[in-house]
C-alpha cells in the first residue's frame, strides 16, 4: 500500500501509495501533521518545564518529544501507521499516568484534554476495540486518583510539580489543535467516502440497467432463435412427410426392382433427414426450457418391446445379434412415468449401439434393482461390441454437435445431438448417465430411473393381428379427412384408394365440423394444425354434438408435431388415438380396423408412444 523511499525523506506525499483508501490516506495525513505539531509543541513545553526545574515533567515531556521526533521520521520512511499509532498511544498513556499520579498529582483541564485526545486518536486510528482499551487505560487512572483524593487516601512522598500559566496555555492550545486536526481529517474522509459510495451506487445502477437490457435482448434473441428453429423444422417436416409417404406408396405399388432400389434410397435418406430435423427440434425445445415431463401409466415390458421392435430388424439386417432382457418382476406392474421420454432416451442409445457396431451383438437390459412397495428403481443398460470410445473423449460425446472424431462424422454421419438430448433429458430428471467403453471392444451406457408403481395389475392389450384376420376389408368405411395441406391430402387419398376407400376432405377444422353435422362418417382422420379451426378444437366441437352417433365418431389425430405432450392433448380433446406423420400405412390400417371394431376404444396406459 505504501511506496519505499530513502531514509532522509520528510515528505508525506512520497510515501503515499496510489491505491490507498480514503480513510487510510486521512490516517496518514493526520499522523503526519499531528506528529509535526506535537514535536514543536513538546519542544516548547520541554523548554518551559526545564526552565521551571520540574524534573518529572521534564522527563515525561522529554520522552514524548523524542518519541514524536523518532516516530515522525519513521512515518516518512516507512509509513506503518498501525504500529506508529500503538507506539504513540503507549508513550502517551504512560506519560499521562505518570503525570496524573506522580508529576502533577491532579486531573486538571489539560489532563482532561489529553485523555479526550487519546480517546479520539485511538478510536479513529485503530478502531473500536483498541480504542476502548486505550481510553480505559487513560480514564480509569484519572478517576482513581480523583476518588483517592476525595477520600484523602492518596499520599505520595513527592511534592506535585505545578506548571505555570504559559505552559498550560501552550499545552491546552496544542491539544485543541490536535483534536481539530483529527476531527477535520476524519470528517473529510467520511464525506469523501460517502460521495464515492454515492457515485459507485449510481454507476452500479447504470450498469444494472444496462445488464438487464442486455439480458432482455439475449432472452429475446434466444426466443427468436427457438421460434425460428421450431418453425423451420416444422416447415421442413411437412414436405419430408410427403416424400416419405409417397415413397411408401410407390414401394407398395409393385415397382420394377431397379425402381424399388431407388425408392428405398429415397425413403431411407428422407427418413434420415427427418430424424435430424426431429433431433434439432427436440434439442431446441429442451434448451429453451419448454419441456414438461408426463406422469402417465405404462408397462415397462410393453414399452421396451415397442422401442426394440424396429431396432431388432435394423440390427439383424446388419448381421448383429440383438437381445432384449426386461426383468420379469416388471411384467405385471403398471408404472408412472414419461414413456415418450424413456423411448427417446433408450431409442437413441440403441440406435448408436447398432450404428457403431460392425459385428457382434447389441443387448438391452431393464433390470429392477430395487422394489419397494410403491416404487421401483430400474437400471437401463445398452451394451454393444462396437468400435468403443476413447477415455479422453467420454465427456465430450455428450456435448451438442460433438462426435468422437472427424472420422466418425465421415464414416457414420449423424449430427452429434443424440447423446446431448439423452444427457439433458436425464439431467432434467436429476439422473446421471454412465459410460463404460473400451476402444475396439465395445461400450455400455447405463442409468437408473425411479418409478412410482400403481396398484393396478397390467393386462396386455389384445393382439391386433387377430383383428386383421377378422376383417381386412375397409372398402365400406366412410372416412372424413380434415387436412389443409394439398400434398398430404393427395397422399392420403392415394393410400386409402389402395384399401378401396374414397374419403371426404375438409380443408380445415370448421369445415370438418360442418361436414360431420350434415353427413355420415364412420371415422375421422384429423390433422391438428389447420387454419380457421385447429384439430383439437374441431374434435371438441364434434364431441359436443347432440346426436350421439355423431359425437361418438372415432377420431384419429394425424400429427406432424414433434413428440412432446401431444398424447395428452389429443386425449384431452376427446380423440381416440393418433398417428405420427409420416405414418406407416400398416399402422394406420390397424388403427382404423381397431376403431371400426371397438369404436369407443382409446389409447390407455397400455398404449405406448409411437417410436420415432
Ligand atoms: P451422432 O450419433 O449423431 O454422431 P450422438 O450424440 O448420438 O451423435 O453421439 C456422439 C458421438 O458419440 C458419436 O458420434 C460417436 O462418436 C460416439 N458414440 C455414441 N454412442 C456410441 C457407441 N455406442 N459406440 C461408439 N461410439 C459412440
XYZ file of C-alpha atoms and ligand atoms in Angstrom:
639
model
C 0.000 0.000 0.000
C 2.952 2.337 0.513
C 5.991 3.243 -1.512
C 9.558 2.703 -0.408
C 11.583 5.910 -0.080
C 15.057 6.969 1.088
C 15.853 7.381 4.807
C 16.117 11.161 4.627
C 12.730 11.715 3.096
C 10.479 14.035 5.098
C 7.629 14.404 2.646
C 4.400 12.510 3.186
C 3.332 12.639 -0.462
C 6.265 10.492 -1.477
C 5.260 7.646 0.781
C 1.546 7.700 -0.067
C 0.746 4.796 -2.379
C -1.669 5.235 -5.275
C -4.251 2.645 -4.275
C -4.607 3.920 -0.696
C -8.188 4.086 0.602
C -9.632 7.464 1.569
C -9.670 6.512 5.237
C -6.065 5.281 5.300
C -4.989 8.437 3.456
C -6.667 10.532 6.141
C -4.989 8.473 8.887
C -1.515 9.013 7.406
C -2.078 12.718 6.862
C -3.360 13.146 10.383
C -0.372 11.312 11.840
C 1.984 13.425 9.778
C 0.558 16.820 10.775
C -0.224 15.710 14.324
C 3.322 14.462 14.975
C 4.818 17.596 13.435
C 2.673 19.803 15.646
C 3.338 17.630 18.716
C 7.066 17.842 18.032
C 7.085 21.664 18.078
C 4.659 21.966 20.985
C 6.516 19.428 23.093
C 9.744 21.297 22.316
C 8.245 24.494 23.716
C 6.775 22.748 26.772
C 10.015 20.878 27.397
C 11.953 24.145 27.376
C 9.393 25.620 29.742
C 9.359 22.774 32.270
C 13.144 22.512 32.182
C 13.347 26.198 32.886
C 10.949 25.715 35.834
C 13.063 22.764 37.123
C 10.191 20.299 37.053
C 12.148 17.034 36.990
C 9.410 14.502 36.372
C 7.539 16.678 33.895
C 10.812 17.287 32.097
C 11.411 13.552 31.840
C 7.884 12.719 30.583
C 7.841 15.670 28.175
C 11.343 14.802 27.017
C 10.407 11.203 26.336
C 7.342 12.385 24.414
C 9.377 14.930 22.484
C 11.983 12.359 21.428
C 9.233 9.832 20.600
C 7.432 12.401 18.412
C 10.685 13.095 16.539
C 11.531 9.405 16.043
C 8.002 8.424 15.016
C 7.754 11.349 12.595
C 10.918 10.132 10.925
C 9.684 6.558 10.937
C 6.410 7.686 9.345
C 8.139 9.468 6.493
C 10.447 6.493 5.938
C 8.082 3.531 6.404
C 4.520 4.761 6.963
C 3.287 1.811 9.060
C 0.501 3.740 10.665
C -0.875 0.931 12.867
C 2.448 0.329 14.581
C 3.139 4.054 14.890
C -0.294 4.672 16.388
C 0.213 1.952 19.002
C 3.606 3.375 19.914
C 2.190 6.908 20.239
C -0.643 5.644 22.408
C 1.651 3.583 24.643
C 4.057 6.503 25.215
C 1.138 8.921 25.632
C -0.674 6.674 28.112
C 2.442 6.055 30.241
C 3.271 9.793 30.278
C -0.310 10.656 31.160
C -0.493 8.159 34.046
C 2.899 9.299 35.397
C 1.794 12.926 35.175
C -1.500 12.222 36.937
C -0.121 10.126 39.787
C 3.374 11.470 40.195
C 4.153 14.756 38.476
C 1.114 16.968 38.935
C -0.975 14.626 41.168
C -4.103 16.214 39.836
C -6.645 15.955 36.992
C -6.643 19.411 35.506
C -8.110 20.763 32.238
C -5.016 19.848 30.221
C -5.131 16.273 31.556
C -8.809 16.027 30.586
C -7.956 17.326 27.129
C -5.116 14.838 26.746
C -7.491 11.998 27.690
C -10.041 13.155 25.104
C -7.252 13.439 22.542
C -6.066 9.889 23.275
C -9.629 8.588 23.057
C -10.330 10.222 19.680
C -6.939 9.214 18.317
C -7.200 5.565 19.389
C -10.758 5.124 18.070
C -10.121 6.797 14.715
C -6.735 5.226 14.117
C -7.192 1.707 15.413
C -10.916 1.057 15.583
C -13.349 0.182 18.309
C -11.605 -2.457 20.416
C -8.160 -0.856 20.744
C -9.910 2.499 21.112
C -11.845 1.220 24.095
C -8.751 -0.298 25.732
C -6.594 2.833 25.395
C -9.491 5.040 26.529
C -9.992 2.954 29.675
C -6.257 2.872 30.363
C -6.338 6.674 30.488
C -9.721 7.354 32.068
C -9.510 4.819 34.914
C -6.289 6.206 36.486
C -7.716 9.744 36.342
C -10.929 8.628 38.060
C -8.999 6.532 40.544
C -6.833 9.500 41.543
C -9.894 11.721 41.931
C -11.581 9.120 44.150
C -8.461 8.580 46.255
C -8.025 12.326 46.714
C -11.700 12.682 47.561
C -11.364 10.134 50.376
C -7.999 11.655 51.404
C -6.262 8.345 50.884
C -3.744 9.442 48.324
C -0.352 10.063 49.804
C 2.857 10.118 47.797
C 6.153 11.368 49.260
C 6.804 13.610 46.242
C 5.713 17.213 46.009
C 3.467 17.841 42.941
C 5.040 19.917 40.195
C 2.950 22.927 39.381
C 3.343 24.249 35.877
C 2.958 27.904 35.255
C 0.191 29.529 33.244
C 2.252 29.798 29.986
C 2.883 26.068 29.842
C -0.767 25.291 30.476
C -1.884 27.662 27.729
C 0.555 26.178 25.210
C -0.450 22.616 26.146
C -4.165 23.414 26.003
C -3.835 25.165 22.686
C -1.827 22.303 21.195
C -4.394 19.769 22.405
C -7.250 21.783 20.841
C -5.416 21.987 17.539
C -4.624 18.257 17.601
C -8.261 17.406 18.331
C -9.321 19.714 15.481
C -6.818 18.039 13.099
C -8.143 14.580 13.980
C -11.790 15.536 13.610
C -11.377 17.536 10.397
C -9.396 14.785 8.671
C -11.900 12.150 9.574
C -14.815 14.337 8.670
C -13.281 14.920 5.232
C -12.626 11.219 4.811
C -16.208 10.482 5.791
C -17.650 12.975 3.297
C -15.334 11.736 0.528
C -16.203 8.101 1.193
C -19.875 8.957 1.240
C -19.641 10.827 -2.100
C -17.636 7.998 -3.601
C -20.202 5.475 -2.393
C -22.980 7.513 -3.934
C -21.147 7.719 -7.245
C -20.408 3.995 -7.178
C -24.006 3.204 -6.418
C -25.168 5.440 -9.290
C -22.694 3.746 -11.600
C -23.855 0.388 -10.318
C -27.465 1.308 -11.020
C -26.496 2.315 -14.548
C -24.641 -0.934 -15.041
C -27.514 -2.961 -13.613
C -29.981 -1.442 -16.022
C -27.525 -1.976 -18.902
C -27.107 -5.557 -17.759
C -30.861 -6.039 -17.562
C -31.235 -4.591 -21.049
C -28.576 -6.959 -22.373
C -30.252 -9.881 -20.623
C -33.612 -8.941 -22.116
C -32.069 -8.683 -25.574
C -30.288 -12.017 -25.161
C -33.510 -13.634 -23.983
C -35.410 -12.179 -26.920
C -32.841 -13.322 -29.431
C -32.764 -16.768 -27.867
C -36.558 -16.918 -28.075
C -36.421 -15.740 -31.686
C -33.840 -18.429 -32.444
C -36.024 -21.099 -30.829
C -39.070 -19.837 -32.650
C -37.196 -19.776 -35.941
C -35.808 -23.268 -35.465
C -39.154 -24.614 -34.464
C -40.956 -23.030 -37.428
C -38.264 -24.056 -39.878
C -38.189 -27.600 -38.606
C -41.931 -27.822 -38.810
C -41.927 -26.435 -42.334
C -39.255 -28.958 -43.324
C -41.097 -31.844 -41.713
C -44.261 -31.300 -43.705
C -42.767 -31.800 -47.192
C -40.490 -34.523 -45.824
C -43.510 -36.413 -44.580
C -44.925 -36.149 -48.066
C -41.693 -37.508 -49.578
C -41.657 -40.439 -47.182
C -45.362 -41.066 -47.665
C -45.029 -41.007 -51.434
C -42.037 -43.338 -51.340
C -44.062 -45.732 -49.173
C -46.917 -45.586 -51.656
C -44.698 -46.182 -54.658
C -42.916 -49.073 -52.931
C -46.229 -50.784 -52.261
C -47.236 -50.295 -55.929
C -45.114 -53.139 -57.332
C -42.251 -51.101 -58.818
C -39.542 -52.670 -61.024
C -36.565 -53.962 -58.971
C -34.314 -51.061 -60.063
C -37.085 -48.587 -59.226
C -37.620 -50.270 -55.853
C -33.931 -49.834 -55.053
C -34.054 -46.125 -55.905
C -37.217 -45.698 -53.880
C -35.642 -47.420 -50.877
C -32.691 -44.995 -51.082
C -35.105 -42.088 -51.338
C -37.103 -43.294 -48.367
C -34.004 -44.003 -46.296
C -32.498 -40.569 -46.973
C -35.729 -38.734 -46.278
C -36.114 -40.730 -43.060
C -32.568 -39.794 -42.065
C -33.201 -36.142 -42.745
C -36.404 -36.301 -40.742
C -34.630 -37.748 -37.737
C -32.040 -34.945 -37.908
C -34.796 -32.330 -38.052
C -36.509 -34.034 -35.123
C -33.273 -34.005 -33.132
C -32.795 -30.289 -33.754
C -36.388 -29.625 -32.800
C -36.143 -31.688 -29.634
C -32.836 -30.209 -28.578
C -34.192 -26.733 -29.163
C -37.212 -27.499 -27.051
C -35.119 -28.878 -24.207
C -32.715 -25.932 -24.319
C -35.500 -23.370 -24.305
C -36.798 -24.939 -21.077
C -40.213 -25.708 -22.531
C -40.068 -29.398 -21.807
C -42.609 -30.790 -19.362
C -42.368 -34.390 -18.236
C -45.507 -36.511 -18.267
C -46.507 -38.778 -15.437
C -48.731 -41.398 -17.028
C -49.273 -45.120 -16.598
C -47.353 -47.606 -18.688
C -45.901 -51.079 -18.591
C -42.141 -51.375 -18.873
C -42.111 -54.698 -20.729
C -44.505 -53.455 -23.364
C -42.633 -50.171 -23.683
C -39.262 -51.845 -24.108
C -40.648 -54.301 -26.663
C -42.140 -51.427 -28.554
C -38.878 -49.497 -28.568
C -36.867 -52.507 -29.660
C -39.293 -53.800 -32.282
C -37.901 -51.869 -35.244
C -34.377 -51.846 -33.844
C -34.226 -55.649 -33.816
C -34.861 -55.650 -37.555
C -32.207 -52.991 -38.161
C -29.672 -54.929 -36.087
C -30.448 -58.215 -37.834
C -30.206 -56.516 -41.232
C -26.642 -55.543 -40.220
C -25.894 -59.106 -39.137
C -25.846 -58.246 -35.446
C -27.391 -60.293 -32.658
C -29.960 -58.300 -30.704
C -31.072 -59.190 -27.218
C -33.717 -57.519 -25.078
C -33.903 -58.548 -21.463
C -36.553 -56.985 -19.238
C -36.792 -58.029 -15.592
C -39.685 -60.457 -15.165
C -40.555 -58.608 -11.941
C -41.834 -55.783 -14.146
C -44.172 -57.982 -16.231
C -47.410 -57.204 -14.400
C -46.501 -53.806 -12.979
C -48.129 -50.566 -14.065
C -45.631 -47.750 -13.559
C -45.992 -43.986 -13.603
C -43.565 -42.040 -15.766
C -42.936 -40.477 -19.117
C -42.807 -43.286 -21.690
C -42.198 -40.820 -24.533
C -39.015 -39.565 -22.902
C -37.837 -43.067 -21.972
C -38.453 -44.106 -25.552
C -36.404 -41.206 -26.796
C -33.505 -41.933 -24.450
C -33.344 -45.707 -24.951
C -34.041 -45.432 -28.679
C -31.113 -43.040 -29.119
C -28.759 -45.300 -27.182
C -29.793 -48.383 -29.148
C -29.524 -46.540 -32.485
C -25.956 -45.549 -31.583
C -25.101 -49.073 -30.426
C -26.264 -50.500 -33.754
C -24.688 -47.690 -35.751
C -21.253 -48.033 -34.160
C -21.121 -51.854 -34.156
C -19.973 -53.719 -37.264
C -20.130 -57.228 -35.860
C -21.143 -58.975 -32.671
C -24.161 -58.004 -30.658
C -26.253 -55.299 -29.087
C -28.003 -56.073 -25.840
C -30.570 -54.025 -23.981
C -31.463 -54.639 -20.341
C -34.016 -53.163 -17.964
C -33.345 -54.595 -14.519
C -35.329 -53.880 -11.401
C -32.608 -53.149 -8.829
C -34.891 -52.050 -6.021
C -38.551 -52.931 -5.438
C -40.231 -51.182 -2.550
C -43.955 -51.418 -2.075
C -44.826 -48.285 -4.029
C -41.771 -47.586 -6.173
C -39.190 -49.395 -8.242
C -35.716 -48.434 -9.374
C -34.921 -49.697 -12.837
C -31.415 -49.925 -14.228
C -31.287 -49.454 -18.002
C -28.240 -50.724 -19.883
C -27.445 -50.656 -23.595
C -24.325 -52.650 -24.445
C -22.587 -53.240 -27.749
C -19.467 -54.882 -29.135
C -18.692 -51.936 -31.404
C -15.846 -49.513 -32.023
C -15.824 -48.126 -28.459
C -14.878 -44.642 -27.343
C -11.532 -43.297 -26.213
C -11.433 -42.498 -22.454
C -10.374 -38.912 -23.155
C -13.464 -38.340 -25.327
C -16.026 -39.813 -22.930
C -17.228 -36.454 -21.616
C -17.149 -34.742 -24.985
C -19.564 -37.073 -26.730
C -22.401 -35.679 -24.579
C -21.795 -32.150 -25.811
C -24.187 -30.952 -28.533
C -22.930 -31.288 -32.104
C -19.876 -33.224 -30.910
C -18.758 -36.584 -32.199
C -15.854 -38.687 -31.075
C -13.703 -37.760 -34.038
C -13.807 -36.312 -37.538
C -13.558 -39.804 -38.960
C -16.741 -40.731 -37.048
C -18.545 -37.943 -38.868
C -17.149 -39.057 -42.192
C -17.843 -42.733 -41.673
C -21.123 -42.757 -39.774
C -22.704 -39.362 -40.399
C -25.023 -38.001 -37.684
C -25.415 -34.633 -36.026
C -23.870 -35.322 -32.647
C -27.134 -34.317 -30.968
C -28.417 -37.723 -29.872
C -26.371 -38.105 -26.693
C -26.738 -34.412 -25.850
C -30.513 -34.914 -25.878
C -30.188 -38.102 -23.812
C -27.977 -36.409 -21.236
C -30.214 -33.370 -20.896
C -33.411 -35.400 -20.699
C -31.870 -37.396 -17.858
C -30.333 -34.385 -16.139
C -33.696 -32.641 -16.076
C -34.907 -35.601 -14.003
C -31.813 -35.492 -11.785
C -30.276 -38.616 -13.356
C -26.660 -39.153 -14.419
C -25.765 -41.429 -17.297
C -22.624 -43.623 -17.066
C -20.484 -44.942 -19.909
C -18.069 -47.819 -19.836
C -16.153 -48.171 -23.031
C -13.014 -49.734 -24.435
C -11.911 -48.790 -27.942
C -12.163 -51.794 -30.208
C -14.147 -53.838 -27.689
C -17.432 -52.034 -27.152
C -19.430 -49.651 -24.988
C -22.077 -49.792 -22.323
C -24.363 -46.890 -21.400
C -26.286 -47.219 -18.115
C -28.589 -45.143 -15.954
C -31.081 -45.679 -13.125
C -34.612 -44.346 -13.026
C -37.139 -44.456 -10.194
C -40.837 -45.048 -10.965
C -43.854 -44.923 -8.687
C -45.914 -48.112 -9.024
C -49.691 -48.161 -9.464
C -51.831 -50.627 -7.519
C -53.325 -51.828 -10.841
C -52.191 -55.057 -12.424
C -51.130 -54.826 -16.030
C -53.202 -56.720 -18.618
C -51.670 -56.903 -22.094
C -53.768 -55.332 -24.883
C -55.485 -57.716 -27.339
C -53.233 -58.639 -30.256
C -54.046 -56.510 -33.262
C -53.009 -59.230 -35.700
C -56.209 -61.086 -34.893
C -58.216 -58.088 -35.925
C -56.606 -58.028 -39.307
C -57.553 -61.628 -39.791
C -61.123 -60.942 -38.717
C -61.692 -58.131 -41.087
C -59.248 -56.827 -43.612
C -61.713 -55.155 -45.888
C -62.229 -51.478 -45.194
C -63.785 -50.501 -48.522
C -67.155 -49.778 -46.938
C -65.712 -47.437 -44.327
C -66.759 -43.802 -44.733
C -63.788 -41.664 -43.827
C -63.607 -37.907 -43.363
C -60.134 -36.399 -43.633
C -59.596 -32.968 -42.139
C -56.334 -31.763 -43.654
C -55.300 -28.417 -45.148
C -52.100 -29.448 -46.925
C -52.948 -30.457 -50.544
C -49.921 -32.764 -50.829
C -50.914 -34.621 -47.697
C -54.485 -34.825 -48.967
C -53.288 -36.355 -52.216
C -51.125 -38.778 -50.294
C -53.955 -39.862 -48.031
C -56.324 -40.250 -50.967
C -53.856 -42.491 -52.789
C -53.208 -44.553 -49.710
C -56.887 -45.005 -48.884
C -57.712 -45.808 -52.503
C -55.464 -48.855 -52.123
C -57.880 -50.059 -49.437
C -60.837 -49.218 -51.645
C -61.783 -46.165 -49.607
C -62.832 -42.845 -51.154
C -62.537 -40.265 -48.366
C -64.319 -36.935 -47.993
C -61.983 -33.977 -47.493
C -62.411 -30.962 -45.190
C -59.776 -28.264 -45.648
C -59.989 -27.033 -42.058
C -61.489 -27.887 -38.669
C -64.580 -25.748 -39.086
C -65.433 -27.388 -42.397
C -64.910 -30.811 -40.793
C -67.421 -29.970 -38.030
C -69.927 -28.826 -40.699
C -69.477 -31.981 -42.745
C -69.945 -34.183 -39.676
C -73.138 -32.281 -38.888
C -74.691 -32.869 -42.298
C -73.027 -36.105 -43.442
C -72.487 -39.623 -42.186
C -68.996 -40.896 -41.390
C -67.544 -43.915 -39.686
C -64.211 -42.439 -38.791
C -62.405 -39.094 -38.905
C -58.717 -38.573 -39.585
C -57.955 -35.187 -38.080
C -54.895 -33.100 -38.828
C -54.026 -30.989 -35.779
C -52.599 -27.805 -37.244
C -55.109 -26.252 -39.633
C -56.240 -22.741 -40.453
C -59.597 -21.318 -39.218
C -60.063 -24.054 -36.603
C -57.403 -26.488 -35.457
C -57.900 -30.221 -34.973
C -58.146 -30.088 -31.164
C -60.988 -27.562 -31.247
C -62.760 -29.347 -34.095
C -62.645 -32.618 -32.117
C -64.066 -30.870 -29.070
C -66.921 -29.402 -31.177
C -67.751 -32.820 -32.585
C -67.750 -34.423 -29.137
C -70.255 -31.758 -28.020
C -72.822 -32.618 -30.736
C -76.290 -33.677 -29.565
C -76.611 -36.587 -31.945
C -74.805 -39.366 -30.062
C -73.923 -41.172 -33.229
C -72.060 -38.138 -34.493
C -70.483 -37.103 -31.211
C -69.180 -40.638 -30.796
C -67.476 -40.986 -34.186
C -63.942 -42.343 -33.672
C -61.318 -39.713 -34.387
C -57.665 -40.405 -35.141
C -55.344 -37.421 -34.919
C -52.693 -37.012 -37.601
C -49.773 -35.221 -36.095
C -46.640 -33.870 -37.669
C -45.717 -32.126 -34.488
C -42.663 -33.277 -32.595
C -43.122 -35.809 -29.912
C -43.817 -33.566 -26.933
C -47.038 -33.548 -24.901
C -49.125 -34.403 -27.962
C -50.514 -37.601 -26.463
C -52.159 -35.892 -23.553
C -53.557 -33.049 -25.640
C -55.022 -35.469 -28.177
C -56.614 -37.414 -25.365
C -57.905 -34.295 -23.593
C -59.685 -33.047 -26.701
C -61.617 -36.319 -26.910
C -59.864 -38.023 -29.808
C -59.441 -41.800 -29.683
C -55.947 -42.215 -30.987
C -53.207 -40.625 -33.055
C -50.650 -41.493 -35.689
C -47.474 -39.525 -36.179
C -46.649 -38.349 -39.651
C -45.071 -39.853 -41.633
C -47.331 -42.708 -40.570
C -46.681 -46.241 -41.565
C -49.608 -47.415 -43.769
C -49.942 -50.616 -41.736
C -50.157 -48.738 -38.509
C -52.940 -46.525 -39.835
C -54.716 -49.535 -41.312
C -54.628 -51.357 -37.996
C -55.805 -48.353 -36.034
C -58.762 -47.822 -38.372
C -59.615 -51.506 -38.119
C -59.374 -51.464 -34.365
C -61.665 -48.452 -34.070
C -64.162 -49.929 -36.512
C -64.335 -52.976 -34.295
C -64.242 -51.169 -30.923
C -65.425 -47.626 -31.742
C -65.165 -46.397 -28.160
C -61.638 -47.656 -27.585
C -58.989 -45.108 -26.988
C -55.355 -45.373 -26.131
C -54.993 -46.269 -22.475
C -51.984 -46.694 -20.317
C -51.202 -49.876 -22.164
C -50.540 -47.910 -25.322
C -47.027 -46.812 -25.750
C -45.859 -43.922 -27.843
C -45.076 -44.439 -31.459
C -41.381 -44.975 -31.829
C -39.861 -42.067 -33.774
P -24.390 -38.971 -33.546
O -24.807 -40.390 -33.290
O -25.363 -38.200 -34.355
O -22.991 -38.834 -34.041
P -24.539 -38.744 -30.679
O -24.639 -37.534 -29.807
O -25.592 -39.763 -30.538
O -24.413 -38.224 -32.141
O -23.155 -39.405 -30.383
C -21.999 -38.616 -30.275
C -20.761 -39.435 -30.558
O -20.535 -40.391 -29.523
C -20.846 -40.274 -31.803
O -20.530 -39.517 -32.941
C -19.804 -41.340 -31.532
O -18.526 -40.847 -31.812
C -19.919 -41.538 -30.030
N -20.777 -42.684 -29.679
C -22.049 -42.656 -29.217
N -22.510 -43.905 -28.960
C -21.514 -44.751 -29.264
C -21.360 -46.175 -29.221
N -22.351 -46.975 -28.788
N -20.175 -46.696 -29.610
C -19.174 -45.901 -30.041
N -19.251 -44.556 -30.104
C -20.394 -43.972 -29.730
